[in-house]
Amino acid sequence: NAGVTQTPKFQVLKTGQSMTLQCAQDMNHEYMSWYRQDPGMGLRLIHYSVGAGITDQGEVPNGYNVSRSTTEDFPLRLLSAAPSQTSVYFCASSLSRTYEQYFGPGTRLTVT
Amino acid sequence: AQKVTQAQTEISVVEKEDVTLDCVYETRDTTYYLFWYKQPPSGELVFLIRRNSFDEQNEISGRYSWNFQKSTSSFNFTITASQVVDSAVYFCALSEQGGADGLTFGKGTHLIIQP
């Protein structure tokens, strides 16, 4: 099992550009989520999904979009990148919201 | 609203010392789950433990132990005989049974083990 995979590992964007961070899991988990990690802030929830076709907003959803067309994939879209979105992004999956979440390796995004 | 506080931003100890990382949480739910994660310098997040609110037994796993006390809303993590490989950022997190969101994380404690 690959677990949770994320691509790319690193990305540099210019302000206003859009991009999609990919996330996939092969554990047949229903629950998937996206977090961002900023220095001194811990991890904050951006969006989550409790199953294919169902998504909802977390604590910091502005500027991000998600969809969940399959159980395996949960991409995160940045609509118009801003320097405030410079961060490390982690995707996670679990059996449900209250079970331990397994994290991908992260994507380090820089917006200039 | 749920909240997790890790008051220790950074702790530095010499190898073989015991060290305790504090975690205090706030929740209105009677059923909730507490977690600890480790983030080594390589950056990945490693799951360490999950504990539900009805199980107050202390847990020991090798050199790691966890003390859950509902009376003080704390879920502290102790490393016995610390080693350099324990150097990492440690996060405590909370999930409410009745909540809608995912994990609420503390801001983390950076643990430095000096040889």
PDB file of C-alpha atoms in Angstrom:
ATOM      1  CA  ASN A   1       0.000   0.000   0.000  1.00  0.00           C
ATOM      2  CA  ALA A   2       1.260   3.462  -0.920  1.00  0.00           C
ATOM      3  CA  GLY A   3      -0.931   5.061   1.784  1.00  0.00           C
ATOM      4  CA  VAL A   4      -1.576   8.741   1.088  1.00  0.00           C
ATOM      5  CA  THR A   5       0.301  10.298  -1.801  1.00  0.00           C
ATOM      6  CA  GLN A   6       0.564  13.958  -2.721  1.00  0.00           C
ATOM      7  CA  THR A   7       1.926  15.713  -5.785  1.00  0.00           C
ATOM      8  CA  PRO A   8       3.830  17.868  -6.332  1.00  0.00           C
ATOM      9  CA  LYS A   9       6.281  17.962  -3.416  1.00  0.00           C
ATOM     10  CA  PHE A  10       7.286  21.550  -4.136  1.00  0.00           C
ATOM     11  CA  GLN A  11       5.646  24.316  -6.165  1.00  0.00           C
ATOM     12  CA  VAL A  12       6.317  27.995  -6.808  1.00  0.00           C
ATOM     13  CA  LEU A  13       3.479  30.114  -8.150  1.00  0.00           C
ATOM     14  CA  LYS A  14       3.103  33.734  -9.094  1.00  0.00           C
ATOM     15  CA  THR A  15       0.301  35.762  -7.550  1.00  0.00           C
ATOM     16  CA  GLY A  16      -2.919  35.198  -9.461  1.00  0.00           C
ATOM     17  CA  GLN A  17      -2.001  31.816 -10.905  1.00  0.00           C
ATOM     18  CA  SER A  18      -4.144  28.781 -10.241  1.00  0.00           C
ATOM     19  CA  MET A  19      -3.124  25.206  -9.611  1.00  0.00           C
ATOM     20  CA  THR A  20      -4.314  21.889  -8.252  1.00  0.00           C
ATOM     21  CA  LEU A  21      -2.641  19.913  -5.493  1.00  0.00           C
ATOM     22  CA  GLN A  22      -3.253  16.227  -5.983  1.00  0.00           C
ATOM     23  CA  CYS A  23      -4.023  13.759  -3.205  1.00  0.00           C
ATOM     24  CA  ALA A  24      -4.767  10.064  -3.463  1.00  0.00           C
ATOM     25  CA  GLN A  25      -5.176   7.217  -0.976  1.00  0.00           C
ATOM     26  CA  ASP A  26      -5.382   3.474  -1.483  1.00  0.00           C
ATOM     27  CA  MET A  27      -6.772   2.471   1.918  1.00  0.00           C
ATOM     28  CA  ASN A  28     -10.450   2.776   0.932  1.00  0.00           C
ATOM     29  CA  HIS A  29     -10.947   5.491   3.538  1.00  0.00           C
ATOM     30  CA  GLU A  30     -14.172   7.459   3.400  1.00  0.00           C
ATOM     31  CA  TYR A  31     -12.881  10.532   5.208  1.00  0.00           C
ATOM     32  CA  MET A  32     -10.300  12.804   3.596  1.00  0.00           C
ATOM     33  CA  SER A  33      -9.110  16.256   4.505  1.00  0.00           C
ATOM     34  CA  TRP A  34      -6.709  19.054   3.644  1.00  0.00           C
ATOM     35  CA  TYR A  35      -4.693  21.020   6.190  1.00  0.00           C
ATOM     36  CA  ARG A  36      -2.238  23.832   5.899  1.00  0.00           C
ATOM     37  CA  GLN A  37       0.704  24.224   8.253  1.00  0.00           C
ATOM     38  CA  ASP A  38       2.190  27.620   8.960  1.00  0.00           C
ATOM     39  CA  PRO A  39       5.041  28.374  11.397  1.00  0.00           C
ATOM     40  CA  GLY A  40       3.769  28.610  14.963  1.00  0.00           C
ATOM     41  CA  MET A  41       0.173  27.899  13.920  1.00  0.00           C
ATOM     42  CA  GLY A  42      -0.081  24.134  14.022  1.00  0.00           C
ATOM     43  CA  LEU A  43      -2.249  22.580  11.326  1.00  0.00           C
ATOM     44  CA  ARG A  44      -5.517  24.162  10.263  1.00  0.00           C
ATOM     45  CA  LEU A  45      -8.304  22.417   8.401  1.00  0.00           C
ATOM     46  CA  ILE A  46      -9.116  23.787   4.940  1.00  0.00           C
ATOM     47  CA  HIS A  47     -11.727  21.387   3.528  1.00  0.00           C
ATOM     48  CA  TYR A  48     -12.845  17.864   4.229  1.00  0.00           C
ATOM     49  CA  SER A  49     -14.932  15.109   2.685  1.00  0.00           C
ATOM     50  CA  VAL A  50     -16.876  12.300   4.340  1.00  0.00           C
ATOM     51  CA  GLY A  51     -17.279  10.365   1.115  1.00  0.00           C
ATOM     52  CA  ALA A  52     -17.424  10.612  -2.662  1.00  0.00           C
ATOM     53  CA  GLY A  53     -19.584  13.538  -3.728  1.00  0.00           C
ATOM     54  CA  ILE A  54     -19.639  15.148  -0.261  1.00  0.00           C
ATOM     55  CA  THR A  55     -17.351  17.991   0.762  1.00  0.00           C
ATOM     56  CA  ASP A  56     -17.477  20.740   3.356  1.00  0.00           C
ATOM     57  CA  GLN A  57     -15.474  23.699   4.601  1.00  0.00           C
ATOM     58  CA  GLY A  58     -13.076  23.677   7.490  1.00  0.00           C
ATOM     59  CA  GLU A  59     -11.546  26.509   9.460  1.00  0.00           C
ATOM     60  CA  VAL A  60      -9.720  28.311   6.605  1.00  0.00           C
ATOM     61  CA  PRO A  61     -11.508  27.565   3.288  1.00  0.00           C
ATOM     62  CA  ASN A  62     -11.233  30.938   1.533  1.00  0.00           C
ATOM     63  CA  GLY A  63      -9.311  30.807  -1.731  1.00  0.00           C
ATOM     64  CA  TYR A  64      -9.522  27.018  -2.022  1.00  0.00           C
ATOM     65  CA  ASN A  65     -11.865  24.642  -3.777  1.00  0.00           C
ATOM     66  CA  VAL A  66     -12.253  20.858  -3.528  1.00  0.00           C
ATOM     67  CA  SER A  67     -14.186  18.057  -5.143  1.00  0.00           C
ATOM     68  CA  ARG A  68     -14.443  14.328  -4.452  1.00  0.00           C
ATOM     69  CA  SER A  69     -15.538  12.339  -7.467  1.00  0.00           C
ATOM     70  CA  THR A  70     -13.990   9.061  -6.276  1.00  0.00           C
ATOM     71  CA  THR A  71     -13.164   7.521  -2.905  1.00  0.00           C
ATOM     72  CA  GLU A  72      -9.455   7.586  -3.749  1.00  0.00           C
ATOM     73  CA  ASP A  73      -8.864  11.163  -4.907  1.00  0.00           C
ATOM     74  CA  PHE A  74      -9.325  14.512  -3.198  1.00  0.00           C
ATOM     75  CA  PRO A  75      -7.684  17.371  -5.131  1.00  0.00           C
ATOM     76  CA  LEU A  76      -7.291  20.869  -3.708  1.00  0.00           C
ATOM     77  CA  ARG A  77      -7.561  23.797  -6.108  1.00  0.00           C
ATOM     78  CA  LEU A  78      -6.099  27.221  -5.542  1.00  0.00           C
ATOM     79  CA  LEU A  79      -8.259  29.549  -7.573  1.00  0.00           C
ATOM     80  CA  SER A  80      -6.046  32.664  -7.672  1.00  0.00           C
ATOM     81  CA  ALA A  81      -2.888  32.240  -5.627  1.00  0.00           C
ATOM     82  CA  ALA A  82      -1.941  34.889  -3.070  1.00  0.00           C
ATOM     83  CA  PRO A  83       1.253  35.256  -0.998  1.00  0.00           C
ATOM     84  CA  SER A  84      -0.832  34.456   2.118  1.00  0.00           C
ATOM     85  CA  GLN A  85      -1.275  30.946   0.710  1.00  0.00           C
ATOM     86  CA  THR A  86       2.436  30.244   1.019  1.00  0.00           C
ATOM     87  CA  SER A  87       2.402  27.214   3.304  1.00  0.00           C
ATOM     88  CA  VAL A  88       2.910  23.490   3.584  1.00  0.00           C
ATOM     89  CA  TYR A  89      -0.197  21.552   2.604  1.00  0.00           C
ATOM     90  CA  PHE A  90      -1.034  18.135   3.986  1.00  0.00           C
ATOM     91  CA  CYS A  91      -3.687  15.757   2.777  1.00  0.00           C
ATOM     92  CA  ALA A  92      -4.978  13.094   5.175  1.00  0.00           C
ATOM     93  CA  SER A  93      -7.357  10.158   5.146  1.00  0.00           C
ATOM     94  CA  SER A  94      -9.045   8.030   7.801  1.00  0.00           C
ATOM     95  CA  LEU A  95     -11.895   5.618   8.351  1.00  0.00           C
ATOM     96  CA  SER A  96     -13.940   8.460   9.792  1.00  0.00           C
ATOM     97  CA  ARG A  97     -13.479  11.886  11.303  1.00  0.00           C
ATOM     98  CA  THR A  98     -12.870  10.509  14.804  1.00  0.00           C
ATOM     99  CA  TYR A  99     -10.289   7.921  13.822  1.00  0.00           C
ATOM    100  CA  GLU A 100      -6.576   8.530  13.419  1.00  0.00           C
ATOM    101  CA  GLN A 101      -5.774  10.341  10.218  1.00  0.00           C
ATOM    102  CA  TYR A 102      -2.926   9.235   8.007  1.00  0.00           C
ATOM    103  CA  PHE A 103      -1.076  12.071   6.356  1.00  0.00           C
ATOM    104  CA  GLY A 104       0.615  12.411   3.006  1.00  0.00           C
ATOM    105  CA  PRO A 105       4.184  13.737   2.766  1.00  0.00           C
ATOM    106  CA  GLY A 106       3.064  17.319   2.161  1.00  0.00           C
ATOM    107  CA  THR A 107       3.393  19.928  -0.584  1.00  0.00           C
ATOM    108  CA  ARG A 108       5.501  23.009   0.058  1.00  0.00           C
ATOM    109  CA  LEU A 109       3.931  25.906  -1.853  1.00  0.00           C
ATOM    110  CA  THR A 110       5.483  29.326  -2.308  1.00  0.00           C
ATOM    111  CA  VAL A 111       3.515  32.180  -3.858  1.00  0.00           C
ATOM    112  CA  THR A 112       5.552  35.165  -4.999  1.00  0.00           C
TER     113      THR A 112
ATOM    114  CA  ALA B   1     -15.754  25.511  20.348  1.00  0.00           C
ATOM    115  CA  GLN B   2     -12.985  22.991  20.692  1.00  0.00           C
ATOM    116  CA  LYS B   3      -9.459  24.139  21.473  1.00  0.00           C
ATOM    117  CA  VAL B   4      -6.103  22.528  22.150  1.00  0.00           C
ATOM    118  CA  THR B   5      -3.319  24.335  23.987  1.00  0.00           C
ATOM    119  CA  GLN B   6       0.300  23.261  24.019  1.00  0.00           C
ATOM    120  CA  ALA B   7       1.876  25.900  26.195  1.00  0.00           C
ATOM    121  CA  GLN B   8       5.453  24.677  25.736  1.00  0.00           C
ATOM    122  CA  THR B   9       6.697  26.099  22.456  1.00  0.00           C
ATOM    123  CA  GLU B  10      10.144  24.522  22.740  1.00  0.00           C
ATOM    124  CA  ILE B  11      11.807  22.139  25.168  1.00  0.00           C
ATOM    125  CA  SER B  12      15.484  21.232  25.168  1.00  0.00           C
ATOM    126  CA  VAL B  13      16.865  18.362  27.251  1.00  0.00           C
ATOM    127  CA  VAL B  14      19.984  16.255  27.301  1.00  0.00           C
ATOM    128  CA  GLU B  15      19.791  12.709  26.032  1.00  0.00           C
ATOM    129  CA  LYS B  16      18.556  10.121  28.558  1.00  0.00           C
ATOM    130  CA  GLU B  17      16.505  12.663  30.493  1.00  0.00           C
ATOM    131  CA  ASP B  18      12.774  12.141  30.864  1.00  0.00           C
ATOM    132  CA  VAL B  19      10.575  14.830  29.345  1.00  0.00           C
ATOM    133  CA  THR B  20       6.853  15.579  29.516  1.00  0.00           C
ATOM    134  CA  LEU B  21       4.926  17.454  26.853  1.00  0.00           C
ATOM    135  CA  ASP B  22       1.764  19.127  28.074  1.00  0.00           C
ATOM    136  CA  CYS B  23      -1.577  19.220  26.275  1.00  0.00           C
ATOM    137  CA  VAL B  24      -4.708  20.916  27.618  1.00  0.00           C
ATOM    138  CA  TYR B  25      -7.969  20.793  25.694  1.00  0.00           C
ATOM    139  CA  GLU B  26     -11.392  22.415  25.744  1.00  0.00           C
ATOM    140  CA  THR B  27     -14.574  20.808  24.497  1.00  0.00           C
ATOM    141  CA  ARG B  28     -18.306  20.854  25.268  1.00  0.00           C
ATOM    142  CA  ASP B  29     -18.819  17.364  23.928  1.00  0.00           C
ATOM    143  CA  THR B  30     -18.910  14.409  26.318  1.00  0.00           C
ATOM    144  CA  THR B  31     -17.542  12.060  23.665  1.00  0.00           C
ATOM    145  CA  TYR B  32     -14.295  13.090  22.063  1.00  0.00           C
ATOM    146  CA  TYR B  33     -10.983  11.721  20.905  1.00  0.00           C
ATOM    147  CA  LEU B  34      -7.464  12.859  21.628  1.00  0.00           C
ATOM    148  CA  PHE B  35      -4.410  12.263  19.493  1.00  0.00           C
ATOM    149  CA  TRP B  36      -0.677  12.814  19.465  1.00  0.00           C
ATOM    150  CA  TYR B  37       1.351  13.157  16.281  1.00  0.00           C
ATOM    151  CA  LYS B  38       5.101  13.435  15.751  1.00  0.00           C
ATOM    152  CA  GLN B  39       6.671  15.554  13.017  1.00  0.00           C
ATOM    153  CA  PRO B  40      10.404  14.784  12.666  1.00  0.00           C
ATOM    154  CA  PRO B  41      12.743  17.146  10.795  1.00  0.00           C
ATOM    155  CA  SER B  42      11.953  15.299   7.562  1.00  0.00           C
ATOM    156  CA  GLY B  43       8.458  16.825   7.761  1.00  0.00           C
ATOM    157  CA  GLU B  44       6.039  13.917   7.663  1.00  0.00           C
ATOM    158  CA  LEU B  45       3.335  13.542  10.302  1.00  0.00           C
ATOM    159  CA  VAL B  46       3.418  10.289  12.225  1.00  0.00           C
ATOM    160  CA  PHE B  47       0.441   9.084  14.237  1.00  0.00           C
ATOM    161  CA  LEU B  48       1.356   8.052  17.813  1.00  0.00           C
ATOM    162  CA  ILE B  49      -1.846   7.476  19.786  1.00  0.00           C
ATOM    163  CA  ARG B  50      -5.634   7.873  19.823  1.00  0.00           C
ATOM    164  CA  ARG B  51      -7.584   7.916  23.080  1.00  0.00           C
ATOM    165  CA  ASN B  52     -11.347   8.252  23.564  1.00  0.00           C
ATOM    166  CA  SER B  53     -12.889  10.285  26.361  1.00  0.00           C
ATOM    167  CA  PHE B  54     -14.240   7.241  28.200  1.00  0.00           C
ATOM    168  CA  ASP B  55     -10.902   5.552  28.591  1.00  0.00           C
ATOM    169  CA  GLU B  56      -8.817   7.259  31.266  1.00  0.00           C
ATOM    170  CA  GLN B  57      -6.290   4.480  31.650  1.00  0.00           C
ATOM    171  CA  ASN B  58      -2.731   5.548  31.150  1.00  0.00           C
ATOM    172  CA  GLU B  59      -1.031   4.046  28.133  1.00  0.00           C
ATOM    173  CA  ILE B  60       2.562   2.945  27.791  1.00  0.00           C
ATOM    174  CA  SER B  61       4.321   2.018  24.583  1.00  0.00           C
ATOM    175  CA  GLY B  62       8.022   1.389  25.050  1.00  0.00           C
ATOM    176  CA  ARG B  63       9.611   4.656  26.180  1.00  0.00           C
ATOM    177  CA  TYR B  64       6.415   6.597  25.472  1.00  0.00           C
ATOM    178  CA  SER B  65       3.577   7.036  27.937  1.00  0.00           C
ATOM    179  CA  TRP B  66       0.429   9.094  28.003  1.00  0.00           C
ATOM    180  CA  ASN B  67      -1.483  10.440  30.998  1.00  0.00           C
ATOM    181  CA  PHE B  68      -5.132  11.344  30.356  1.00  0.00           C
ATOM    182  CA  GLN B  69      -6.908  13.262  33.110  1.00  0.00           C
ATOM    183  CA  LYS B  70     -10.459  14.434  32.413  1.00  0.00           C
ATOM    184  CA  SER B  71     -10.567  16.355  35.688  1.00  0.00           C
ATOM    185  CA  THR B  72      -7.906  18.741  34.408  1.00  0.00           C
ATOM    186  CA  SER B  73      -8.685  18.340  30.667  1.00  0.00           C
ATOM    187  CA  SER B  74      -5.144  17.237  30.010  1.00  0.00           C
ATOM    188  CA  PHE B  75      -3.520  14.578  27.875  1.00  0.00           C
ATOM    189  CA  ASN B  76       0.196  14.735  28.590  1.00  0.00           C
ATOM    190  CA  PHE B  77       2.915  12.802  26.806  1.00  0.00           C
ATOM    191  CA  THR B  78       6.078  11.580  28.510  1.00  0.00           C
ATOM    192  CA  ILE B  79       9.217  10.259  26.871  1.00  0.00           C
ATOM    193  CA  THR B  80      11.421   8.253  29.210  1.00  0.00           C
ATOM    194  CA  ALA B  81      15.186   8.087  28.655  1.00  0.00           C
ATOM    195  CA  SER B  82      14.996  10.426  25.668  1.00  0.00           C
ATOM    196  CA  GLN B  83      17.102   9.821  22.581  1.00  0.00           C
ATOM    197  CA  VAL B  84      18.319  12.132  19.836  1.00  0.00           C
ATOM    198  CA  VAL B  85      15.880  10.451  17.418  1.00  0.00           C
ATOM    199  CA  ASP B  86      13.032  11.789  19.565  1.00  0.00           C
ATOM    200  CA  SER B  87      13.860  15.308  18.393  1.00  0.00           C
ATOM    201  CA  ALA B  88      10.764  16.506  16.549  1.00  0.00           C
ATOM    202  CA  VAL B  89       7.707  18.716  16.771  1.00  0.00           C
ATOM    203  CA  TYR B  90       4.905  16.997  18.647  1.00  0.00           C
ATOM    204  CA  PHE B  91       1.266  17.892  18.105  1.00  0.00           C
ATOM    205  CA  CYS B  92      -1.700  17.156  20.305  1.00  0.00           C
ATOM    206  CA  ALA B  93      -5.107  17.110  18.573  1.00  0.00           C
ATOM    207  CA  LEU B  94      -8.800  16.746  19.418  1.00  0.00           C
ATOM    208  CA  SER B  95     -11.870  15.533  17.538  1.00  0.00           C
ATOM    209  CA  GLU B  96     -15.395  15.827  18.897  1.00  0.00           C
ATOM    210  CA  GLN B  97     -17.932  13.077  18.281  1.00  0.00           C
ATOM    211  CA  GLY B  98     -20.678  15.631  17.754  1.00  0.00           C
ATOM    212  CA  GLY B  99     -18.599  18.061  15.747  1.00  0.00           C
ATOM    213  CA  ALA B 100     -18.534  18.417  12.017  1.00  0.00           C
ATOM    214  CA  ASP B 101     -14.931  19.275  11.352  1.00  0.00           C
ATOM    215  CA  GLY B 102     -11.743  17.235  11.429  1.00  0.00           C
ATOM    216  CA  LEU B 103      -8.933  17.446  13.911  1.00  0.00           C
ATOM    217  CA  THR B 104      -8.218  20.579  15.928  1.00  0.00           C
ATOM    218  CA  PHE B 105      -4.480  20.767  16.504  1.00  0.00           C
ATOM    219  CA  GLY B 106      -2.420  22.501  19.126  1.00  0.00           C
ATOM    220  CA  LYS B 107       0.419  24.669  17.878  1.00  0.00           C
ATOM    221  CA  GLY B 108       2.979  22.025  18.671  1.00  0.00           C
ATOM    222  CA  THR B 109       5.969  21.607  20.974  1.00  0.00           C
ATOM    223  CA  HIS B 110       9.429  21.535  19.439  1.00  0.00           C
ATOM    224  CA  LEU B 111      11.453  18.977  21.367  1.00  0.00           C
ATOM    225  CA  ILE B 112      15.230  19.118  21.077  1.00  0.00           C
ATOM    226  CA  ILE B 113      17.257  16.245  22.483  1.00  0.00           C
ATOM    227  CA  GLN B 114      20.908  17.180  22.819  1.00  0.00           C
ATOM    228  CA  PRO B 115      23.530  14.417  22.750  1.00  0.00           C
TER     229      PRO B 115
END
